[in-house]
Amino acid sequence: MFTPEVEAASREEIEQIQLKRLQQTVQMVFEQVPFYCDKLNELEIGSKSIQERTDLSELPFTTKENLRDHYPFGLLAIPKEELARVHASSGTSGKPTVVGYTKNDLINWGEMVARAIVAAGGKSTDMIHNAYGYGLFTGGLGIHGGIQALGASAIPISSGNTERQMMLLQDFQPNGICGTPSYMISLGEKLESKGIHPSSIGLSYGIFGAEPWSETMRARLESMFGIKALDIYGLSEVMGPGVSFECHEAQEGLHIAEDHFMVEVIDPKTLQPLTEGEFGELVFTSLTKEALPVIRYRTGDIAALTTEKCKCGRTSARMTRVKGRTDDMLIIRGVNVFPSELERVLLGVNDLVPHYQIHRIKQGAMESARVHVELCERFYNGIGSDLEHEAVQQLKRTISQQLKSACLVSVDIVLEQPGAIPRSEGKAIRVIDSRDKECEGVV
Ligand code: DLL
């Protein structure tokens, strides 16, 4: 462990640290951030004593909208002059969401990511190929800060320019690799297409995140590169990558940096806290952030929590993989399903490659989905490139049945020729909303 004194502290110790830091954070936002001062006053918490302000469930929520409304620096708890860095997450429309860090925030963030690298099996003597995008996105520089804090050596290649990535991977022979799972698959395929087996690079671990991915995707990445593939989670508004991470010993849930964040899972409809094991929306409260502290930030990400001790010895609460975002949830003829659940089934089919896109469509008054997924070269060549071939129809029926029994949904399947689905260099676009454009007959 990078910081065993906190990562393996007893639950009581962790809770004590959290309580003290929560009190300080609430006090700080009350004094420094007019938005929170108003909210706490509205809820009549402002006038309470510090000790009385630590019931999380009484504190107000913060949303992405709140950050947007205060664009760019309205929620900072410090003067702009004291910032050491800003990042931003690209908004789907209009202005991005801007986040800021002090020098101490960057130190803490680096330590969190260093913990994740050690949990993945990384060492200070390692060389790590960092293919997350460098820039306003927190992935590149966030992971970079962790590599530095660990004392390992970073290859700051950033995303894209796959030819160059392939050359450096072969020449430098790094121990670890970081990037989005979808880009890693593209990179691996590109290597294979040049006759280079990705496992010949000699990597031992990969730290993948920034988008939902499934266990079947993990299995593909592990066998493709001959590595252990570990999940890392985070979001700009809360910090960036490193809010939680998997350990290589168990690969069973992501350890949350609980000395820096308090986590809750709430029902996104009623906003009521849920109990351990129940799936709902993750909500984080920062405990050490100086520039942009957040109280009960609603992530929109769906997961469940456990505080059971992990076999790696870490005592922190763990979250499951993120199933998806509340806004990406598909409602297919009344059944709720996340793209990652469809992915788990699709990637289990041998004749398919892990590239797919889901189009949300209307069928009559109901919402439905059409899943475009790519055939592997071997299958495609075997049918003489004829997508009307009976074997294609048979494969479609098999996939439909598997989706029906695993996810309880019936979707249209379109099998595409190899290379037809656009490749991502960062976060893959999995869901395309075609509801306004298409209206298909009820089948
Ligand atoms: O994606 C931070 C990050 C960079 C995490 C590199 C991991 C690795 P944002 O661009 O602000 O920050 O996007 C945050 O991405 O709310 C989730 O919906 C999604 N996300 C991040 N990590 C995971 C993950 C970065 N491991 C949003 N699994 C979050 C599933 C993830 N979704």
XYZ file of C-alpha atoms and ligand atoms in Angstrom:
475
model
C 0.000 0.000 0.000
C 1.199 3.521 -0.680
C -0.240 4.957 2.568
C -1.013 1.920 4.797
C -1.662 4.133 7.822
C -4.885 5.349 6.226
C -5.657 2.646 3.695
C -5.662 -0.043 6.413
C -6.888 2.111 9.317
C -9.757 0.720 11.382
C -13.296 1.815 10.486
C -13.439 3.795 13.766
C -10.261 5.690 12.860
C -11.577 6.448 9.380
C -14.887 7.655 10.760
C -13.148 9.907 13.258
C -11.004 11.470 10.552
C -14.116 11.965 8.425
C -16.112 13.599 11.185
C -13.401 16.132 11.958
C -12.815 16.946 8.306
C -16.519 17.192 7.546
C -16.927 19.767 10.300
C -14.027 21.787 8.885
C -15.397 21.558 5.347
C -18.907 22.660 6.305
C -17.455 25.561 8.259
C -15.248 26.541 5.328
C -18.007 26.503 2.702
C -20.342 28.369 5.054
C -17.782 31.142 5.442
C -16.222 31.211 1.976
C -18.812 30.193 -0.608
C -21.948 32.381 -0.811
C -23.841 29.602 -2.635
C -23.392 27.202 0.300
C -23.881 29.938 2.890
C -27.318 30.658 1.393
C -28.215 26.977 1.149
C -27.188 26.250 4.742
C -29.128 29.257 5.962
C -32.200 28.183 3.986
C -32.041 24.802 5.713
C -31.419 26.517 9.061
C -28.120 24.696 9.429
C -26.015 27.837 9.190
C -26.811 28.952 12.712
C -26.183 25.521 14.252
C -22.953 24.755 16.085
C -20.171 23.037 14.156
C -20.844 19.773 16.016
C -24.484 19.842 14.980
C -23.702 20.201 11.297
C -22.327 16.768 10.646
C -25.414 14.802 9.767
C -24.735 14.337 6.074
C -28.350 13.579 5.269
C -29.342 17.083 6.408
C -26.827 18.870 4.202
C -27.835 20.247 0.800
C -26.994 18.526 -2.485
C -24.757 20.000 -5.156
C -25.325 19.313 -8.858
C -23.502 19.872 -12.132
C -26.118 22.541 -12.842
C -24.969 24.459 -9.745
C -21.406 24.436 -11.070
C -22.580 25.585 -14.497
C -24.681 28.359 -12.991
C -21.577 29.665 -11.225
C -19.302 29.382 -14.259
C -16.358 29.749 -14.195
C -15.158 30.416 -10.650
C -18.267 31.227 -8.586
C -18.060 28.195 -6.276
C -14.383 28.574 -5.361
C -13.658 28.777 -1.638
C -10.420 30.666 -2.249
C -9.420 33.731 -4.256
C -8.672 32.889 -7.891
C -5.080 34.032 -7.322
C -4.489 31.057 -5.024
C -5.350 28.482 -7.675
C -2.572 26.196 -8.824
C -4.454 24.544 -11.710
C -7.818 24.457 -13.435
C -9.432 21.618 -15.357
C -12.755 21.453 -17.137
C -15.093 18.761 -18.272
C -16.599 19.232 -21.680
C -20.265 20.031 -21.468
C -22.603 18.393 -23.948
C -23.715 21.880 -24.863
C -22.451 25.340 -24.109
C -19.890 26.118 -21.455
C -17.750 23.469 -19.762
C -17.784 22.758 -16.035
C -14.686 24.364 -14.552
C -12.909 22.968 -11.506
C -9.933 24.346 -9.576
C -7.135 23.055 -7.342
C -4.710 24.577 -4.835
C -1.164 23.304 -4.410
C -2.352 21.106 -1.520
C -5.245 19.765 -3.576
C -2.765 18.679 -6.242
C -0.576 16.991 -3.608
C -3.561 15.088 -2.204
C -4.757 14.129 -5.678
C -1.284 12.850 -6.605
C -1.262 10.713 -3.465
C -4.689 9.229 -4.274
C -3.576 8.239 -7.761
C -0.292 6.845 -6.404
C -2.397 4.624 -4.117
C -4.287 3.405 -7.180
C -1.075 2.596 -9.052
C 0.335 0.651 -6.084
C -2.998 -1.159 -5.714
C -2.676 -2.161 -9.381
C 0.722 -3.709 -8.653
C 2.824 -0.679 -9.663
C 6.184 0.229 -8.112
C 8.343 3.340 -7.899
C 10.813 1.744 -10.315
C 8.155 1.277 -12.999
C 7.725 3.037 -16.306
C 4.073 3.843 -17.045
C 2.575 4.638 -20.446
C -0.140 7.235 -19.858
C -2.569 7.340 -22.786
C -5.262 9.450 -21.099
C -5.659 12.805 -22.813
C -3.510 15.612 -21.384
C -5.213 18.977 -21.208
C -8.341 20.271 -19.560
C -9.569 16.667 -19.100
C -8.450 15.436 -15.667
C -7.360 12.007 -16.956
C -3.907 12.779 -18.377
C -2.502 15.198 -15.821
C -4.339 13.480 -12.937
C -2.704 10.114 -13.619
C 0.578 11.889 -14.360
C 0.527 13.466 -10.891
C 0.113 10.015 -9.344
C 2.999 8.530 -11.299
C 5.159 11.421 -10.102
C 4.005 11.109 -6.483
C 4.918 7.422 -6.558
C 8.339 8.243 -7.974
C 7.770 6.090 -11.049
C 8.534 7.332 -14.528
C 5.764 8.636 -16.756
C 5.565 8.317 -20.514
C 3.200 11.274 -21.109
C 2.051 10.143 -24.538
C -1.552 11.429 -24.103
C -4.342 10.010 -26.271
C -4.370 9.506 -30.036
C -1.538 9.104 -32.541
C -1.811 5.346 -32.300
C 1.170 4.648 -34.595
C 3.430 6.532 -32.219
C 1.900 4.818 -29.184
C 2.660 1.436 -30.753
C 6.260 2.367 -31.506
C 6.936 3.648 -27.989
C 5.248 0.668 -26.347
C 7.562 -1.684 -28.236
C 10.685 0.392 -27.741
C 10.236 1.451 -24.093
C 8.590 -1.739 -22.806
C 6.733 -0.059 -19.929
C 5.410 -2.001 -16.921
C 1.984 -0.348 -16.790
C -0.441 1.334 -19.146
C -3.298 3.764 -18.486
C -6.133 4.846 -20.770
C -9.810 4.368 -21.450
C -10.795 0.705 -21.922
C -12.274 1.467 -25.358
C -9.052 3.089 -26.562
C -6.987 0.230 -25.155
C -8.998 -2.241 -27.243
C -8.405 -0.141 -30.368
C -4.697 0.067 -29.579
C -4.482 -3.679 -29.019
C -6.282 -4.406 -32.302
C -3.997 -2.045 -34.181
C -0.973 -3.876 -32.784
C -2.483 -7.218 -33.776
C -3.212 -5.944 -37.285
C 0.513 -5.215 -37.642
C 1.348 -8.745 -36.558
C 2.492 -7.646 -33.087
C 0.959 -9.571 -30.220
C 0.087 -6.962 -27.517
C 1.251 -9.365 -24.805
C 4.761 -9.342 -26.316
C 5.229 -5.778 -24.977
C 5.626 -7.237 -21.496
C 3.132 -4.987 -19.677
C 1.995 -6.313 -16.315
C -0.935 -4.042 -15.425
C -3.403 -1.593 -16.928
C -5.333 1.124 -15.079
C -8.500 1.793 -17.022
C -11.463 4.066 -16.429
C -13.238 7.322 -17.345
C -16.102 5.326 -18.889
C -18.222 2.325 -17.894
C -16.798 -1.076 -18.841
C -17.839 -4.617 -18.070
C -16.237 -7.773 -16.689
C -16.231 -9.253 -20.187
C -14.319 -6.202 -21.418
C -11.864 -6.800 -18.583
C -11.399 -10.415 -19.670
C -10.738 -9.288 -23.260
C -8.194 -6.673 -22.211
C -6.422 -9.047 -19.833
C -6.024 -11.771 -22.421
C -5.157 -9.337 -25.206
C -2.322 -7.612 -23.331
C -1.439 -10.399 -20.866
C -2.054 -8.004 -17.942
C -4.161 -7.483 -14.856
C -6.734 -4.839 -15.784
C -7.867 -2.582 -12.928
C -10.699 -0.100 -12.774
C -10.112 3.493 -11.662
C -12.969 5.913 -11.084
C -13.288 9.622 -10.568
C -14.858 12.794 -11.840
C -13.594 16.319 -12.277
C -16.170 17.905 -10.004
C -15.036 15.730 -7.096
C -11.308 15.583 -7.969
C -10.474 13.525 -11.076
C -9.198 9.933 -11.393
C -8.329 8.287 -8.067
C -11.523 8.899 -6.101
C -11.686 5.092 -6.050
C -9.663 2.229 -7.515
C -9.435 -1.538 -7.619
C -6.696 -3.629 -6.058
C -4.971 -6.404 -8.009
C -5.315 -8.854 -5.130
C -9.124 -8.990 -5.240
C -10.376 -7.025 -8.287
C -13.622 -6.877 -6.374
C -14.910 -3.362 -6.068
C -13.171 -0.005 -6.013
C -11.589 1.260 -2.788
C -12.760 4.769 -1.992
C -10.284 7.363 -0.701
C -12.405 7.840 2.407
C -9.940 10.124 4.154
C -10.656 12.600 1.348
C -14.308 11.884 0.537
C -17.489 10.758 2.238
C -19.636 8.623 0.017
C -23.363 7.930 -0.002
C -25.693 6.102 -2.355
C -29.104 7.688 -2.782
C -32.275 6.859 -4.628
C -32.089 9.328 -7.541
C -35.862 9.811 -7.469
C -36.609 10.221 -3.752
C -33.080 11.466 -2.876
C -33.215 9.263 0.232
C -30.003 7.473 1.311
C -29.904 3.757 0.465
C -28.232 1.034 2.496
C -25.155 -1.058 1.717
C -25.592 -3.300 -1.284
C -28.428 -1.286 -2.818
C -27.768 0.269 -6.216
C -28.364 3.985 -6.537
C -26.672 7.287 -7.367
C -23.236 7.939 -5.885
C -22.945 11.163 -3.899
C -19.591 12.510 -2.694
C -18.677 15.119 -0.098
C -15.085 16.333 -0.210
C -13.209 16.426 3.099
C -9.846 17.972 2.250
C -10.383 20.048 -0.871
C -9.404 23.682 -0.518
C -10.198 25.297 -3.869
C -13.504 23.682 -4.747
C -15.006 21.812 -1.809
C -18.254 20.056 -2.683
C -21.055 19.023 -0.371
C -23.116 15.987 -1.384
C -22.210 16.185 -5.066
C -24.672 14.149 -7.124
C -22.574 12.250 -9.646
C -25.346 10.707 -11.742
C -23.319 7.453 -11.583
C -25.051 4.259 -10.488
C -23.249 1.834 -8.138
C -23.580 0.138 -4.734
C -21.325 0.187 -1.661
C -19.858 -2.319 0.777
C -17.747 -1.840 3.910
C -16.747 -5.506 4.112
C -13.019 -5.855 4.526
C -11.181 -6.669 1.314
C -8.690 -9.491 1.073
C -5.939 -7.000 0.152
C -6.102 -5.640 3.718
C -7.514 -2.231 2.819
C -10.386 -1.260 5.082
C -12.015 1.472 3.026
C -15.568 1.243 1.750
C -15.701 -0.127 -1.776
C -18.064 0.672 -4.621
C -19.084 -1.712 -7.384
C -18.161 -0.885 -10.949
C -20.259 2.010 -12.188
C -23.158 0.478 -14.134
C -23.754 3.676 -16.016
C -25.009 7.210 -15.688
C -28.607 7.977 -14.826
C -28.860 9.953 -18.084
C -27.521 7.010 -20.144
C -30.039 4.535 -18.808
C -32.091 3.010 -21.600
C -35.735 2.245 -21.151
C -36.412 -0.470 -23.664
C -40.128 -1.170 -23.866
C -40.442 -0.386 -20.211
C -37.345 -2.296 -19.012
C -34.458 -0.256 -17.584
C -31.017 -1.292 -18.755
C -27.571 0.293 -18.853
C -25.314 0.073 -21.935
C -22.657 -1.707 -19.827
C -25.139 -4.518 -19.120
C -25.682 -5.006 -22.853
C -21.896 -4.840 -23.305
C -21.369 -7.705 -20.876
C -23.501 -9.947 -23.082
C -22.250 -8.708 -26.472
C -18.611 -9.166 -25.548
C -19.266 -12.690 -24.401
C -20.088 -13.636 -28.018
C -16.999 -15.046 -29.752
C -17.727 -13.798 -33.243
C -18.038 -10.149 -32.176
C -15.369 -7.561 -31.406
C -15.785 -5.046 -28.559
C -17.010 -2.156 -30.677
C -20.655 -1.271 -30.445
C -23.079 1.642 -30.435
C -26.602 1.769 -29.142
C -29.140 3.944 -30.938
C -32.096 5.001 -28.853
C -35.104 4.904 -31.146
C -38.862 5.224 -30.947
C -41.074 2.294 -31.867
C -44.558 3.696 -31.924
C -45.001 5.438 -28.577
C -42.410 3.253 -26.842
C -38.689 3.785 -26.546
C -36.488 1.029 -27.894
C -32.905 0.474 -28.978
C -30.974 -0.716 -31.978
C -27.591 -2.168 -31.216
C -24.871 -1.906 -33.851
C -22.007 -4.279 -33.198
C -19.040 -5.402 -35.251
C -18.228 -8.878 -36.516
C -14.689 -10.178 -36.082
C -12.500 -10.527 -39.185
C -12.514 -14.338 -39.023
C -16.318 -14.547 -39.082
C -16.634 -11.846 -41.738
C -14.145 -13.573 -44.033
C -15.859 -16.902 -43.368
C -19.169 -15.584 -44.775
C -17.414 -14.106 -47.819
C -18.224 -10.539 -46.636
C -21.912 -11.247 -47.234
C -23.920 -9.611 -44.441
C -27.085 -11.285 -45.813
C -25.564 -14.727 -45.195
C -27.712 -17.166 -43.194
C -24.928 -17.411 -40.571
C -25.403 -13.680 -39.867
C -29.141 -14.161 -39.314
C -28.416 -17.110 -37.037
C -25.861 -15.098 -35.045
C -28.375 -12.236 -34.653
C -30.932 -14.672 -33.256
C -28.367 -16.038 -30.787
C -27.403 -12.545 -29.595
C -31.062 -11.534 -29.258
C -31.805 -14.605 -27.154
C -28.805 -13.978 -24.912
C -29.780 -10.328 -24.408
C -33.334 -11.351 -23.702
C -32.370 -13.889 -21.056
C -29.605 -11.805 -19.400
C -31.131 -8.309 -19.561
C -34.820 -9.064 -20.227
C -34.876 -6.803 -23.249
C -35.603 -7.274 -26.942
C -33.530 -5.010 -29.136
C -32.829 -4.832 -32.851
C -29.342 -6.042 -33.719
C -27.347 -4.765 -36.670
C -24.170 -6.718 -37.368
C -21.567 -4.535 -39.014
C -18.450 -5.315 -41.006
C -15.087 -5.028 -39.199
C -14.026 -1.399 -38.732
C -17.542 0.058 -39.248
C -18.014 1.479 -35.728
C -16.004 4.680 -35.087
C -12.994 4.077 -32.791
C -12.505 6.266 -29.752
C -9.262 7.783 -28.555
C -10.803 8.827 -25.238
C -14.273 8.164 -23.901
C -16.236 6.031 -26.359
C -19.614 7.303 -27.518
C -21.799 4.296 -26.778
C -25.268 5.779 -26.931
C -26.692 7.840 -29.760
C -30.066 9.415 -29.294
C -31.970 8.936 -32.534
C -35.434 9.265 -30.990
C -36.213 12.527 -32.773
C -34.850 11.332 -36.103
C -36.344 7.882 -36.407
C -39.658 6.388 -35.650
C -39.891 2.730 -36.498
C -42.943 0.526 -36.810
C -43.772 -1.625 -33.823
C -42.399 -5.137 -34.362
O -13.372 10.781 -16.459
C -11.928 11.205 -14.574
C -11.173 9.959 -14.879
C -10.096 10.015 -15.727
C -11.507 8.772 -14.249
C -9.365 8.873 -15.970
C -10.791 7.639 -14.485
C -9.728 7.670 -15.350
P -14.820 13.384 -16.083
O -14.356 13.662 -17.467
O -15.273 14.523 -15.257
O -13.658 12.721 -15.263
O -15.968 12.306 -16.196
C -16.510 11.762 -15.037
O -16.891 9.643 -16.135
O -19.093 10.753 -13.552
C -18.519 8.688 -14.736
O -19.772 8.828 -15.371
C -17.451 8.392 -15.772
N -16.403 7.534 -15.193
C -15.208 7.900 -14.716
N -14.519 6.799 -14.316
C -15.324 5.725 -14.534
C -15.215 4.323 -14.333
C -13.043 11.516 -15.546
N -14.114 3.760 -13.853
C -17.510 10.698 -15.380
N -16.286 3.554 -14.658
C -18.062 10.013 -14.154
C -17.408 4.088 -15.173
C -16.532 6.214 -15.097
N -17.559 5.394 -15.397
